[in-house]
C-alpha positions as a printed NumPy array, in Angstrom:
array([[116.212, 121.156, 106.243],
       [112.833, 120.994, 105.018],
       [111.267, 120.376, 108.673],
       [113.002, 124.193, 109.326],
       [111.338, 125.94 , 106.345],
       [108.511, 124.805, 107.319],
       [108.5  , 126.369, 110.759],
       [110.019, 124.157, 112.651],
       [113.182, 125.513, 115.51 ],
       [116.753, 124.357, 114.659],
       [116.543, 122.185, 117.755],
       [113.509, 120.568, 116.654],
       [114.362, 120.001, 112.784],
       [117.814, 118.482, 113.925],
       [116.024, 115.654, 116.295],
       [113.639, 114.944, 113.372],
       [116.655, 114.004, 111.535],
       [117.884, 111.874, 114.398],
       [115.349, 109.307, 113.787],
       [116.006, 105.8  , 113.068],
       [113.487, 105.325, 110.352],
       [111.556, 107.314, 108.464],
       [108.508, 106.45 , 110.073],
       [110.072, 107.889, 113.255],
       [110.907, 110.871, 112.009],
       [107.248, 111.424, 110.52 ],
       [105.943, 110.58 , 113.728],
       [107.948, 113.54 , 114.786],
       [107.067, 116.04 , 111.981],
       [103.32 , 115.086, 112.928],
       [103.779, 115.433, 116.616],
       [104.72 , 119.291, 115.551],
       [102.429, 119.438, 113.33 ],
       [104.746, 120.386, 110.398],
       [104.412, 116.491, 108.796],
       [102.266, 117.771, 105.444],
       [104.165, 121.116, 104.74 ],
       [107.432, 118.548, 104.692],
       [106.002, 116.592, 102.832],
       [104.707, 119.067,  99.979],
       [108.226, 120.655, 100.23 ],
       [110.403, 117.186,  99.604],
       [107.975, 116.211,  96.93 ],
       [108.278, 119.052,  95.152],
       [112.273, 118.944,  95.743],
       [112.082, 115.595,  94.17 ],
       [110.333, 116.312,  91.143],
       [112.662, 119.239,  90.603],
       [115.689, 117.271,  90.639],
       [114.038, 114.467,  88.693],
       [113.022, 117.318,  85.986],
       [117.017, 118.386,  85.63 ],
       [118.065, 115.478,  85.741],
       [115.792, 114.19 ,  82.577],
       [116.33 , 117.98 ,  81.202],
       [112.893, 118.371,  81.479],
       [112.539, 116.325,  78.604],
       [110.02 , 113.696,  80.228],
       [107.258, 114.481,  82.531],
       [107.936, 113.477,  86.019],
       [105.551, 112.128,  88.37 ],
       [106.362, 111.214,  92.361],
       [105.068, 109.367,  94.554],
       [106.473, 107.739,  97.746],
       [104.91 , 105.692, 100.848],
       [106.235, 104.178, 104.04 ],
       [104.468, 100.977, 105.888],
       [103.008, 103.046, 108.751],
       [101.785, 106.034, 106.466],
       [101.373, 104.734, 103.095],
       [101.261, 107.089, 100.33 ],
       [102.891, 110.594, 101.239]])
């Protein structure tokens, strides 16, 4: 998962993705202190697979938000 790529333990990466809502598990990722290197790294995951998807024939842009954090 992104949370383990980022530095996160296989323990702790699995009970981020035992959260409820995404706000939970963002409260988690910033508890560790990983929150804005997952962040960067599903963004950028996103775009990719938005760019193959359009065959890189549109420019993509992203952006995504919860109610607790707003804008990611």
């Amino acid at each position: 998962t992104h949370s383990v790529l980022c530095g996160a333990d296989e323990e702790r990466g699995e009970r981020s993705l035992d959260s409820i809502t995404t706000d939970g598990m963002l409260d988690k990722l910033s508890a560790i202190g990983i929150l804005d290197c997952v962040r960067q790294s599903i963004m950028e995951k996103i775009k990719y697979l938005a760019n193959w998807r359009t065959h890189n024939a549109v420019e993509v842009a992203v952006i995504t938000f919860t109610q607790v954090y707003g804008q990611l």
